[in-house]
CSV table of C-alpha atoms and ligand atoms in Angstrom, one decimal:
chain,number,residue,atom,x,y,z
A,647,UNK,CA,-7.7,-3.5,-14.0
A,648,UNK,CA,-10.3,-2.9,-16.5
A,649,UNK,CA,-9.2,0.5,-17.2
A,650,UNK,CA,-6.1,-1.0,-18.8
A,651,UNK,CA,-7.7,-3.2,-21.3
A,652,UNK,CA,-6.7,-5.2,-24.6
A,653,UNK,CA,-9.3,-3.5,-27.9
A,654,UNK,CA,-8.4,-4.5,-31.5
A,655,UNK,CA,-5.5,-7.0,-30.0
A,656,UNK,CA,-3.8,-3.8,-28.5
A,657,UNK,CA,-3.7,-2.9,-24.7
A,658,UNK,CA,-5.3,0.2,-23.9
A,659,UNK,CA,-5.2,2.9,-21.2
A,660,UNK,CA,-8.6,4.1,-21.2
A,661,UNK,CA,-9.4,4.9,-24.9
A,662,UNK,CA,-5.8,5.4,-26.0
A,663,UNK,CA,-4.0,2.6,-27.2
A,664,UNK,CA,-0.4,2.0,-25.6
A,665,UNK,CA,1.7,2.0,-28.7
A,666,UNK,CA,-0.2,5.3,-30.4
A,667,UNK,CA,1.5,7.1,-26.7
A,668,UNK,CA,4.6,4.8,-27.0
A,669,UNK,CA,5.0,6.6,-30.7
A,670,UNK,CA,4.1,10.1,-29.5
A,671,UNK,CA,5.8,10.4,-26.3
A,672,UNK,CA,8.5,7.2,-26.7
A,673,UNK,CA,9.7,4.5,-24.3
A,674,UNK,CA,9.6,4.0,-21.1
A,675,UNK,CA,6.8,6.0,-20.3
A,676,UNK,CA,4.3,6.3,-17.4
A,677,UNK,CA,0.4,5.9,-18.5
A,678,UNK,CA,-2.0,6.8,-15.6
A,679,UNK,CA,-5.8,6.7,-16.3
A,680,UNK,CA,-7.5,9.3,-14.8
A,681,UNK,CA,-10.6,7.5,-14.4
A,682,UNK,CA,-8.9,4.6,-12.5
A,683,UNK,CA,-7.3,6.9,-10.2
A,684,UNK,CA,-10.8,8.8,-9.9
A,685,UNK,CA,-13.0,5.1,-9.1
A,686,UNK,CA,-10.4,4.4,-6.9
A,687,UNK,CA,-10.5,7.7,-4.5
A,688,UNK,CA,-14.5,7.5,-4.7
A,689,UNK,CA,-14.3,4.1,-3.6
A,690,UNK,CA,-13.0,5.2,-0.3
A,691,UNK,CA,-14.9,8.6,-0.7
A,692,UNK,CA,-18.4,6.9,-1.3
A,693,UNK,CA,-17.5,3.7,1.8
A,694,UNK,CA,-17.4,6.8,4.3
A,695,UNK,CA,-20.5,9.4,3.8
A,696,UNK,CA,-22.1,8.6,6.7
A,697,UNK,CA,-18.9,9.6,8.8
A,698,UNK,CA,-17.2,13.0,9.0
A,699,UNK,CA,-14.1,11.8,7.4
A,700,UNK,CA,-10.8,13.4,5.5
A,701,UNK,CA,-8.7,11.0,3.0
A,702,UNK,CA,-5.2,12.5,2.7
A,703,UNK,CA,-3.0,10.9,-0.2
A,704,UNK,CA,0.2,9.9,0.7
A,705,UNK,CA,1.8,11.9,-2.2
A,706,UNK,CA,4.9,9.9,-1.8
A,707,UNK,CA,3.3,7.0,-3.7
A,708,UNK,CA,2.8,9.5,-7.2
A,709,UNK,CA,3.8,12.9,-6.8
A,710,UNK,CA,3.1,14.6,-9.9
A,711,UNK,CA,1.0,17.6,-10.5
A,712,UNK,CA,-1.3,16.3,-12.2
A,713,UNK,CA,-2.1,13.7,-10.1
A,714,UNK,CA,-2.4,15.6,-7.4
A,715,UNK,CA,-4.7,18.1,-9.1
A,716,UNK,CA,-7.3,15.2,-10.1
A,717,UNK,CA,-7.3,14.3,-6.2
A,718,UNK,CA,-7.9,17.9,-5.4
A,719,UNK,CA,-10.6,18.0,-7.6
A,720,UNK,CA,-12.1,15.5,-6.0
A,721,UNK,CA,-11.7,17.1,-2.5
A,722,UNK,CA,-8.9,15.2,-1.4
A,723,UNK,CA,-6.7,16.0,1.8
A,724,UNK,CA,-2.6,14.9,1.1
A,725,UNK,CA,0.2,13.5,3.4
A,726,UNK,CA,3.4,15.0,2.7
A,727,UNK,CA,6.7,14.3,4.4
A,728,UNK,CA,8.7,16.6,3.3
A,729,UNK,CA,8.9,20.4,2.2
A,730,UNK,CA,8.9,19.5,-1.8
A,731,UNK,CA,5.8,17.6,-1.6
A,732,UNK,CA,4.3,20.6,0.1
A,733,UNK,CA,5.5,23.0,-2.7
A,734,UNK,CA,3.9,20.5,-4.9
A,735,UNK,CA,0.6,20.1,-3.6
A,736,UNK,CA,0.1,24.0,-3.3
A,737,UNK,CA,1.1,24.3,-7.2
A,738,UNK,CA,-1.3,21.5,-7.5
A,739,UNK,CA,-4.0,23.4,-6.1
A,740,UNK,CA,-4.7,21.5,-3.1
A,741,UNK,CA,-6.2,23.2,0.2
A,742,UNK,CA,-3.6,24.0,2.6
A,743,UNK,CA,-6.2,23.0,5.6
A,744,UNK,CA,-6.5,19.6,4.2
A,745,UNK,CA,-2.6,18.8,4.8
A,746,UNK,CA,-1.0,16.7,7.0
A,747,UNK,CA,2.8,16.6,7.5
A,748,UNK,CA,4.1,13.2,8.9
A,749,UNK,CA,7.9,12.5,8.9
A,750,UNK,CA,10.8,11.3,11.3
A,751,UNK,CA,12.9,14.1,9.9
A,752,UNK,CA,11.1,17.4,9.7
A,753,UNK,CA,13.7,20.7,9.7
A,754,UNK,CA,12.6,23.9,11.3
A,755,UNK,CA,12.7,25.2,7.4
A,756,UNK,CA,9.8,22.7,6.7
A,757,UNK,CA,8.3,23.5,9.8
A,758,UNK,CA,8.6,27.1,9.0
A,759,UNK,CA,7.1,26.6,6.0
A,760,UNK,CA,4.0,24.4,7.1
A,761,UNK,CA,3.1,26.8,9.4
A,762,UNK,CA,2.8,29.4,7.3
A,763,UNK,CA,0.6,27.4,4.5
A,764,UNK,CA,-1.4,26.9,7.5
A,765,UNK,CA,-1.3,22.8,7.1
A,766,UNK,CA,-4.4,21.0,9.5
A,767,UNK,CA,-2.0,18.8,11.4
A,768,UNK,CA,1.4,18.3,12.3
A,769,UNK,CA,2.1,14.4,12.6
A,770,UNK,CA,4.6,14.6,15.5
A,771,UNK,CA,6.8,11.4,15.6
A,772,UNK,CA,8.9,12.3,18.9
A,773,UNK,CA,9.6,14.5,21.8
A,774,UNK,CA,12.8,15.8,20.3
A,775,UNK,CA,10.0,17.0,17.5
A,776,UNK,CA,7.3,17.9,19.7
A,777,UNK,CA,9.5,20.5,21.0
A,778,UNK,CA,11.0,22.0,18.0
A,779,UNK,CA,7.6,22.7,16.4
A,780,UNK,CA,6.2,24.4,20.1
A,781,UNK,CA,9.7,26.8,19.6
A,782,UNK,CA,8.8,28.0,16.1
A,783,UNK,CA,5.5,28.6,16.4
A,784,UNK,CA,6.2,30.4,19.5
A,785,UNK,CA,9.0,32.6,17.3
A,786,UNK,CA,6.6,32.6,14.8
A,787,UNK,CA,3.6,33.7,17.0
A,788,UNK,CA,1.3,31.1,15.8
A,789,UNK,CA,-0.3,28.0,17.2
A,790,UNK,CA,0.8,24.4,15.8
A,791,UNK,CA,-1.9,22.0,15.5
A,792,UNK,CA,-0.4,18.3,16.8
A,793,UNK,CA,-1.3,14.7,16.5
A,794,UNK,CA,1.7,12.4,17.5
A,795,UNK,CA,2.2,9.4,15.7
A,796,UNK,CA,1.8,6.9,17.8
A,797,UNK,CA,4.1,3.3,17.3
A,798,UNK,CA,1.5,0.7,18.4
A,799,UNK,CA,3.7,-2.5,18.1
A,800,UNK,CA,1.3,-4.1,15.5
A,801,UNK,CA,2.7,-6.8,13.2
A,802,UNK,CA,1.8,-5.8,9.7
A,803,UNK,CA,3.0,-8.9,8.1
A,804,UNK,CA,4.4,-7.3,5.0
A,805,UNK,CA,7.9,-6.7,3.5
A,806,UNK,CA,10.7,-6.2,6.3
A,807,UNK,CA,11.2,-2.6,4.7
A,808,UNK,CA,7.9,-1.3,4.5
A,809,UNK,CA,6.4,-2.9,8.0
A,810,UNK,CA,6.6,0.7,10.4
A,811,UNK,CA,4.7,-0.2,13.0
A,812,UNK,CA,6.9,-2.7,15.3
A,813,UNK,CA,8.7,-1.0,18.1
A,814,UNK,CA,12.0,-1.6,16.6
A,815,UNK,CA,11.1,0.4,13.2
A,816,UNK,CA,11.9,4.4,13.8
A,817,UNK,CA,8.6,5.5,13.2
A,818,UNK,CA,6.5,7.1,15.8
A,819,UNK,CA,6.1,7.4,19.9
A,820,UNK,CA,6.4,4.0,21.4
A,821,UNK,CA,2.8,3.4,22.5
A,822,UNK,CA,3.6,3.5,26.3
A,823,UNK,CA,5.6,7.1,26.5
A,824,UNK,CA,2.1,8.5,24.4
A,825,UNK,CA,0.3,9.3,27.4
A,826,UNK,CA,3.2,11.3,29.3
A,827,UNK,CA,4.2,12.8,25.9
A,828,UNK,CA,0.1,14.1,25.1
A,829,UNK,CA,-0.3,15.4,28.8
A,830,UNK,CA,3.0,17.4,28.0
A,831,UNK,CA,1.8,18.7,24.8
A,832,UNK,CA,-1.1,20.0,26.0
A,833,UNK,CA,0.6,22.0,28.7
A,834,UNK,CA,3.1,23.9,25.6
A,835,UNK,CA,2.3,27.5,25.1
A,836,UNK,CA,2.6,27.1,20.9
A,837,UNK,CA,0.8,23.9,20.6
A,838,UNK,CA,-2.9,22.7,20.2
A,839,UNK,CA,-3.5,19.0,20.2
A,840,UNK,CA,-6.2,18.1,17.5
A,841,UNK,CA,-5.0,14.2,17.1
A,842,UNK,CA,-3.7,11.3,16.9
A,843,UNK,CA,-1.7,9.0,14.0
A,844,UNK,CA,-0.2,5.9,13.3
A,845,UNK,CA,0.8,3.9,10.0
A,846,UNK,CA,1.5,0.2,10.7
A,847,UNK,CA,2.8,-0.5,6.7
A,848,UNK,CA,2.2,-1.1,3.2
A,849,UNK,CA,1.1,-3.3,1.1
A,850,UNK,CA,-0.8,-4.8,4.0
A,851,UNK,CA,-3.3,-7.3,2.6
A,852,UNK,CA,-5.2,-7.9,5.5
A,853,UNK,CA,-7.3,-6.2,8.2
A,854,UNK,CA,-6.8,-7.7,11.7
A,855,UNK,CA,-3.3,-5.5,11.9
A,856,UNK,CA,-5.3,-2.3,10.8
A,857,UNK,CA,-8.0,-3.3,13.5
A,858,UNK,CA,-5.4,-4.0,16.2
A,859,UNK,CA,-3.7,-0.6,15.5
A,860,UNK,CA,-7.0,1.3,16.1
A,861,UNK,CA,-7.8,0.0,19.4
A,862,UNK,CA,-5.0,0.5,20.5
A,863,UNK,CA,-5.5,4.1,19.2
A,864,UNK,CA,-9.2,4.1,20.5
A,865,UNK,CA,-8.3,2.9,24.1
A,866,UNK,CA,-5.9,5.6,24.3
A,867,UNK,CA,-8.0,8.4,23.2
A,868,UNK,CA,-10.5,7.6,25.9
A,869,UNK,CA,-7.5,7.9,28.4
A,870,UNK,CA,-6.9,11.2,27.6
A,871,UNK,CA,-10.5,12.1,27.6
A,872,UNK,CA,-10.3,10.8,31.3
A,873,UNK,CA,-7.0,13.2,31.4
A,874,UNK,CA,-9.5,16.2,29.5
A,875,UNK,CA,-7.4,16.1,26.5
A,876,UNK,CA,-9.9,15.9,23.6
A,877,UNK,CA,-9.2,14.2,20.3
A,878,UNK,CA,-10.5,15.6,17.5
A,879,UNK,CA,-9.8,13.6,14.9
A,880,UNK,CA,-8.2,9.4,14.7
A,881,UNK,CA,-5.8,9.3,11.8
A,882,UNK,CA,-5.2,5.5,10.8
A,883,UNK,CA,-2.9,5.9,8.3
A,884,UNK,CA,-2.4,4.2,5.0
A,885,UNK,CA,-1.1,0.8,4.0
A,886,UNK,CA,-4.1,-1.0,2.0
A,887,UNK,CA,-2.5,-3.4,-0.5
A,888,UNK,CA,-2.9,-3.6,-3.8
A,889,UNK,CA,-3.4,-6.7,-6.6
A,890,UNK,CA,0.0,-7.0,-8.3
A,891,UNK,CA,-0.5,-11.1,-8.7
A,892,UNK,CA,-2.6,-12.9,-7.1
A,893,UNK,CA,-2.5,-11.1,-3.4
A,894,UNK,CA,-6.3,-10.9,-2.1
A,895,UNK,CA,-6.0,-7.4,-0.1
A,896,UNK,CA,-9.9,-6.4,0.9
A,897,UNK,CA,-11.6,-4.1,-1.7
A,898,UNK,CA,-11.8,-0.7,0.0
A,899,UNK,CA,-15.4,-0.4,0.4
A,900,UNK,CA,-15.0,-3.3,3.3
A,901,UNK,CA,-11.6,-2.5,4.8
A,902,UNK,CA,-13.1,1.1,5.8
A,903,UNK,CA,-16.5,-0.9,7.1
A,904,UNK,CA,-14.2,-2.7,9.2
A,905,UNK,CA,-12.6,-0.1,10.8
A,906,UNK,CA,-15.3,2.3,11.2
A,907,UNK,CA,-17.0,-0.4,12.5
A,908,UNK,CA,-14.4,-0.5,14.9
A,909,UNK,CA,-14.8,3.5,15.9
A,910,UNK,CA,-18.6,2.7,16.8
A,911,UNK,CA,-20.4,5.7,17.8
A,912,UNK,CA,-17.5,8.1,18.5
A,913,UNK,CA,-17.9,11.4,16.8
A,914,UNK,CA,-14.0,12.0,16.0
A,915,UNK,CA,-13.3,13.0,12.2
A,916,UNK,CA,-11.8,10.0,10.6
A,917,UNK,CA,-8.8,9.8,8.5
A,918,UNK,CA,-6.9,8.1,6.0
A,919,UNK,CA,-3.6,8.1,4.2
A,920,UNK,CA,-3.8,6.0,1.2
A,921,UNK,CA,-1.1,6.1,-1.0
A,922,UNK,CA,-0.6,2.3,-3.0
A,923,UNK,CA,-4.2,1.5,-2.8
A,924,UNK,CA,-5.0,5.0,-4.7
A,925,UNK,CA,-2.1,5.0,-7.6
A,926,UNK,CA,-0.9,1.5,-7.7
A,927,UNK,CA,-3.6,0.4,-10.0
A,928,UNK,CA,-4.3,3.5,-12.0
A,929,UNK,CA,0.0,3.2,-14.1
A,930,UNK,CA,1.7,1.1,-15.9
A,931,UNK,CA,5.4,1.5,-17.3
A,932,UNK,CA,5.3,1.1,-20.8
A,933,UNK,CA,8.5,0.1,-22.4
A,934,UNK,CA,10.3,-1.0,-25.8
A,935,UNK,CA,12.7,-4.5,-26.1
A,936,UNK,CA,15.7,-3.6,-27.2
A,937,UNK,CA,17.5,-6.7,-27.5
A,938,UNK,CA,16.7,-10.6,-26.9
A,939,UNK,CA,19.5,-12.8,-25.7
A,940,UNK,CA,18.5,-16.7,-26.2
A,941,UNK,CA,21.4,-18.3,-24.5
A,942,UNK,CA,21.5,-22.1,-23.6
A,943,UNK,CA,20.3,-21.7,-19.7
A,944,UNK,CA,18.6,-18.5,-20.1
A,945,UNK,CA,16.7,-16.0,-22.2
A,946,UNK,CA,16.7,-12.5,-22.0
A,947,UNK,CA,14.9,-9.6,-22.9
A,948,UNK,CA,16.7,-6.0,-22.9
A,949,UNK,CA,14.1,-3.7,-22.2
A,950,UNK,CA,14.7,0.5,-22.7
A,951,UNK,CA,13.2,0.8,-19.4
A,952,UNK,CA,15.2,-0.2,-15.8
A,953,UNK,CA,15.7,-0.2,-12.2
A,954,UNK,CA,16.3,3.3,-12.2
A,955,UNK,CA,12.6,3.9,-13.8
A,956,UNK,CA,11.3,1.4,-11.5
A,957,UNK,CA,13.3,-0.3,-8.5
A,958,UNK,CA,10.4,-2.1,-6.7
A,959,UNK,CA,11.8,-5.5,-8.3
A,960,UNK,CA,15.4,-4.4,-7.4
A,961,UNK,CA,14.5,-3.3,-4.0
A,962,UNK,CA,12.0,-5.3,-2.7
A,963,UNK,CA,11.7,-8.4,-4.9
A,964,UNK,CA,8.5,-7.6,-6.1
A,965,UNK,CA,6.6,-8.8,-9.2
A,966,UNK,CA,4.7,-7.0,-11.4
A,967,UNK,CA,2.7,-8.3,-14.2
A,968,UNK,CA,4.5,-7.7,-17.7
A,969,UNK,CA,1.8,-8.2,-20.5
A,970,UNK,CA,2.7,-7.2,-24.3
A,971,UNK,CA,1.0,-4.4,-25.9
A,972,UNK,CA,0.6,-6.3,-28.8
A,973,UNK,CA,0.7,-10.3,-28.4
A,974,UNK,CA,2.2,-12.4,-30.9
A,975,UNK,CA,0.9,-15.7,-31.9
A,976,UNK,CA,4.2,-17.3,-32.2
A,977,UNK,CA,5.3,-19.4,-29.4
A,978,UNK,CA,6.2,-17.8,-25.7
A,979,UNK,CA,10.0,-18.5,-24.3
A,980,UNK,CA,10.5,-17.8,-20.8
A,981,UNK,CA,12.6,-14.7,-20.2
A,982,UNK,CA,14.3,-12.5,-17.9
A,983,UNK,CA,13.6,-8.9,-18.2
A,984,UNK,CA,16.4,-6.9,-17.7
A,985,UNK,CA,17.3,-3.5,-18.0
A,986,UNK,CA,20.6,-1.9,-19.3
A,987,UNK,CA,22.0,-0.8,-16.2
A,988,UNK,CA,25.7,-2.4,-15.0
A,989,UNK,CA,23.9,-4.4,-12.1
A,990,UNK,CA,22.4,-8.0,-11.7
A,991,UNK,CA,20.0,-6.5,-9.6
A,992,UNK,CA,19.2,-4.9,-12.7
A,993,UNK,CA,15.4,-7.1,-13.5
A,994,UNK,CA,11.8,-5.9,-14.1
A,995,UNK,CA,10.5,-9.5,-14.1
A,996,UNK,CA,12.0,-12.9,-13.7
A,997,UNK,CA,10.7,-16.3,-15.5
A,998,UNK,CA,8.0,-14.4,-17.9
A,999,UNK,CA,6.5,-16.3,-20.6
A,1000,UNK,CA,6.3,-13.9,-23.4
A,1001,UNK,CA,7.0,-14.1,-27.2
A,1002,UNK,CA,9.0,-10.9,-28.1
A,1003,UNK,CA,10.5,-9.3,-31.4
A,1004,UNK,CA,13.0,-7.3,-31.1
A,1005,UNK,CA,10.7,-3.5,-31.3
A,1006,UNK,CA,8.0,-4.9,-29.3
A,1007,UNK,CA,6.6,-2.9,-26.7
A,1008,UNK,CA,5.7,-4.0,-23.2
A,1009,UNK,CA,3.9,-2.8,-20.0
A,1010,UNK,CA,4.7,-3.3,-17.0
A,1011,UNK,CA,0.9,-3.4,-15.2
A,1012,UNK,CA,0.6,-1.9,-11.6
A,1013,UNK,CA,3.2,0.6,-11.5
A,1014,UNK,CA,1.0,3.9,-10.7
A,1015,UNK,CA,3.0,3.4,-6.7
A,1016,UNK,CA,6.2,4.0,-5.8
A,1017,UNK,CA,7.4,3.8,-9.5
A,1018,UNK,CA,8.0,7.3,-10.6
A,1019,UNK,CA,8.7,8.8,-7.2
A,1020,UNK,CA,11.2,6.2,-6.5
A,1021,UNK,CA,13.2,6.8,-9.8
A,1022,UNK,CA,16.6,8.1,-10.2
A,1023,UNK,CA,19.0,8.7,-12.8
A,1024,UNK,CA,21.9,6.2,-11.9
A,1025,UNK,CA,23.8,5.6,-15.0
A,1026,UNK,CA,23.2,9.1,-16.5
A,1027,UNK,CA,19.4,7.9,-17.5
A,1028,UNK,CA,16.8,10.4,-18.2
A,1029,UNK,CA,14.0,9.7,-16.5
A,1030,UNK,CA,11.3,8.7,-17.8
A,1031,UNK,CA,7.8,10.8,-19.7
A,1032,UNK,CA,4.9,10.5,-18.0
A,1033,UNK,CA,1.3,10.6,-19.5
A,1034,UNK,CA,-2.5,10.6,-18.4
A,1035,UNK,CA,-5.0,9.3,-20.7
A,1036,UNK,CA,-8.9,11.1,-19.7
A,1037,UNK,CA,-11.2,8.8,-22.0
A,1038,UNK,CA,-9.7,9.4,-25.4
A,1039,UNK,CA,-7.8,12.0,-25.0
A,1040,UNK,CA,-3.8,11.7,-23.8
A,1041,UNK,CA,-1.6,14.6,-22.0
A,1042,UNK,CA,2.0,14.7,-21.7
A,1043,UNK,CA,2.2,15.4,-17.5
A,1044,UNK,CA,5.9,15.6,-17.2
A,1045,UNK,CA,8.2,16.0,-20.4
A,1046,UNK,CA,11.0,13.0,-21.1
A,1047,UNK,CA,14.3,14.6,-19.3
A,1048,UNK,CA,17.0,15.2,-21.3
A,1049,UNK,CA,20.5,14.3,-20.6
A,1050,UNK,CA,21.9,17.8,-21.1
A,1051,UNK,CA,19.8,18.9,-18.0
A,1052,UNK,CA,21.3,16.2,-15.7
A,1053,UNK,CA,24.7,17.5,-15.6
A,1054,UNK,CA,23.3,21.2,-15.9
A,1055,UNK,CA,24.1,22.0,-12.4
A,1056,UNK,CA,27.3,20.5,-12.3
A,1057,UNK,CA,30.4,22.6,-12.3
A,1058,UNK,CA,34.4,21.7,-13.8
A,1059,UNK,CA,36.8,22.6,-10.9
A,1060,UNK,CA,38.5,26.0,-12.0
B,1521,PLP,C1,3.9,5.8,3.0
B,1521,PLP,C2,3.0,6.3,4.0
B,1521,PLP,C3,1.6,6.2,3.8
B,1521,PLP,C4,1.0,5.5,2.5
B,1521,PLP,O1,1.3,4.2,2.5
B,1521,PLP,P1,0.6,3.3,1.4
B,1521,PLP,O2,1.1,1.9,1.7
B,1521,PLP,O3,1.1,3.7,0.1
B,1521,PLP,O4,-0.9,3.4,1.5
B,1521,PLP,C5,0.7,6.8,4.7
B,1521,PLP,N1,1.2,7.4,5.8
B,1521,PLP,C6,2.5,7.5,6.1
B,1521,PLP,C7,2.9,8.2,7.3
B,1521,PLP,C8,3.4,7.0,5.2
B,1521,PLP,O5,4.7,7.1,5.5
């Protein structure tokens, strides 16, 4: 992560040290760097010139605006999966045409309201589905491009709740009822087929799964050639892991060789839905100790920041790399880092070498995915600022909230 990088004894985002944005903006606090999340979509951008190709960010992973803006910049596509994220990447400035809306849940609302934006593709994850979008855009007089998202039983080998591609998961078309369910779409009035999907996973560090998946994708599409339904573009979804300690996921450049190896000479656009391997990397969550317990079994360090800013420890048992902003010289104890929520699930990091003062600051490395997004405001918390350092410069992308605003729309009974 060499765009987060210790100058003068002090950790860094880009040119910007951590504790000159902990003192302007306060604790906890998001720091992206534009310029990792910029390598990191070129990396996939640059691995796939010589193909006709679309990379649509999972916004899910890091929603903000600005975010989204740099990748629009760029030329990015986005995966949404819901009506908000749509709202978002429009006010973001991203191209309609380059959406794609995946989703088991989609209401006619958001269907409404796809349509009209005129998004590229609807990822259709069931008949139920399949049918609901033919009606609107029949009320609607329109024509709803389709790719169903096809389940192809691929073991992704990750965490239980973030593996979507075993039959059992409720994602997508079981692999054998795609056939019958294309052939069907083809014959609705409101519909035009245009692809096909699947997403297997995250945090998937290897490729054999991801290969797998797309021949199971491939051998279908040339079955519906032999049927005449022509695919126009093979969606293989997101999933790419990321570094958080010492996982070796491929580096991008030769996870997309791989599979466009795999697609040989066939002319279909390809696409991707990155969402971790774009963001994870490019954040951290920068946070203030508040207190230090140093009890007889156990030490602990009460941090300003919690599982409400970041529940990926909480939820999933995962470990992120916790480095101090400014490391002391003084001996490390080993220490749990809590937050100051009423739950034991409550931990950014367990077993952590560190030597803390009271005042210190901290970051928690990695946290550009599924940190934000995921937040919430149990115990009447505020969420969290969030900031993007360009080069030397720092900008305050979504203000601290303020506890006055969280009951705001709440009302006494008469
Ligand atoms: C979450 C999701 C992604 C992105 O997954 P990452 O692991 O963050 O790359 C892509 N496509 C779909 C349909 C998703 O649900």
């Amino acid at each position: 992560m060499s765009h987060f990088a210790y100058r003068n004894e002090t950790l860094h985002a880009e040119g910007v040290s951590l504790d000159r944005i902990a003192a302007q903006f306060g604790t906890p606090c998001y720091v992206y760097s534009r310029s990792a999340l910029e390598s990191a979509y070129r990396a996939y951008d640059e691995a796939l010139v010589h193909r006709d190709h679309l990379i649509c960010y999972a916004v899910k992973a890091n929603s903000n605006i600005a975010v989204l803006s740099v990748l629009a910049k760029l030329g990015s596509g986005f995966d949404i999966v819901s009506g908000g994220e749509l709202a978002r990447v429009l006010a973001a400035g991203g191209d309609p045409h380059k959406i794609v809306f995946s989703g088991v849940g989609k209401t006619v609302e958001e269907i409404r309201t796809a349509l009209d934006a005129g998004i590229l593709c609807f990822n259709v994850e069931s008949e139920d589905e399949l049918a609901r979008v033919n009606r609107i855009a029949g009320e609607m007089r329109r024509v709803a491009p389709v790719s169903l998202r096809v389940n192809p039983d691929v073991d992704a080998k990750t965490h239980p709740y973030i593996a979507t591609g075993l039959k059992d998961n409720k994602f997508g078309i079981p692999f054998s009822a795609a056939l019958p369910l294309y052939k069907q779409a083809a014959g609705m009035k409101h519909l035009r087929v245009v692809g096909i999907d699947c997403h297997i996973g995250s945090q998937l560090t290897e490729i054999p799964p991801f290969i797998a998946a797309l021949q199971k994708l491939l051998d279908l599409v040339d079955r519906l050639a032999t049927a005449g339904i022509e695919i126009l573009h093979i969606d293989v979804g997101g999933g790419l892991g990321i570094r958080y300690r010492d996982e070796t996921p491929p580096p991008i450049a030769e996870y997309i060789r791989a599979l466009t190896t795999c697609m040989g000479d066939r002319k279909q656009t390809i696409m991707f839905e990155p969402g971790r391997s774009l963001v994870g990397n490019t954040g951290v969550l920068l946070s203030r100790v508040e207190h230090l317990k140093h009890g007889a079994d156990r030490n602990f360090a009460v941090i300003d920041a919690a599982m409400n800013d970041l529940i990926r420890p909480a939820l999933y048992d995962a470990w992120h790399d916790i480095q101090a902003v400014a490391p002391r010289r003084t001996p490390t104890r080993r220490y749990e880092i809590v937050g100051p929520i009423c739950e034991s699930g409550d931990f950014l990091g367990r077993d952590r070498d560190l030597s803390l003062t009271e005042g210190d600051l901290i970051a928690i490395m990695s946290a550009g995915a599924y940190g934000m997004t995921m937040s919430s405001n149990y115990n009447t918390r505020p969420r969290a600022a969030e900031v993007m350092v360009s080069g030397n410069e720092m900008h305050l992308i979504r203000e601290r909230e303020n506890v006055a605003q969280l009951f705001s729309s709440e009302r006494l009974l008469p």
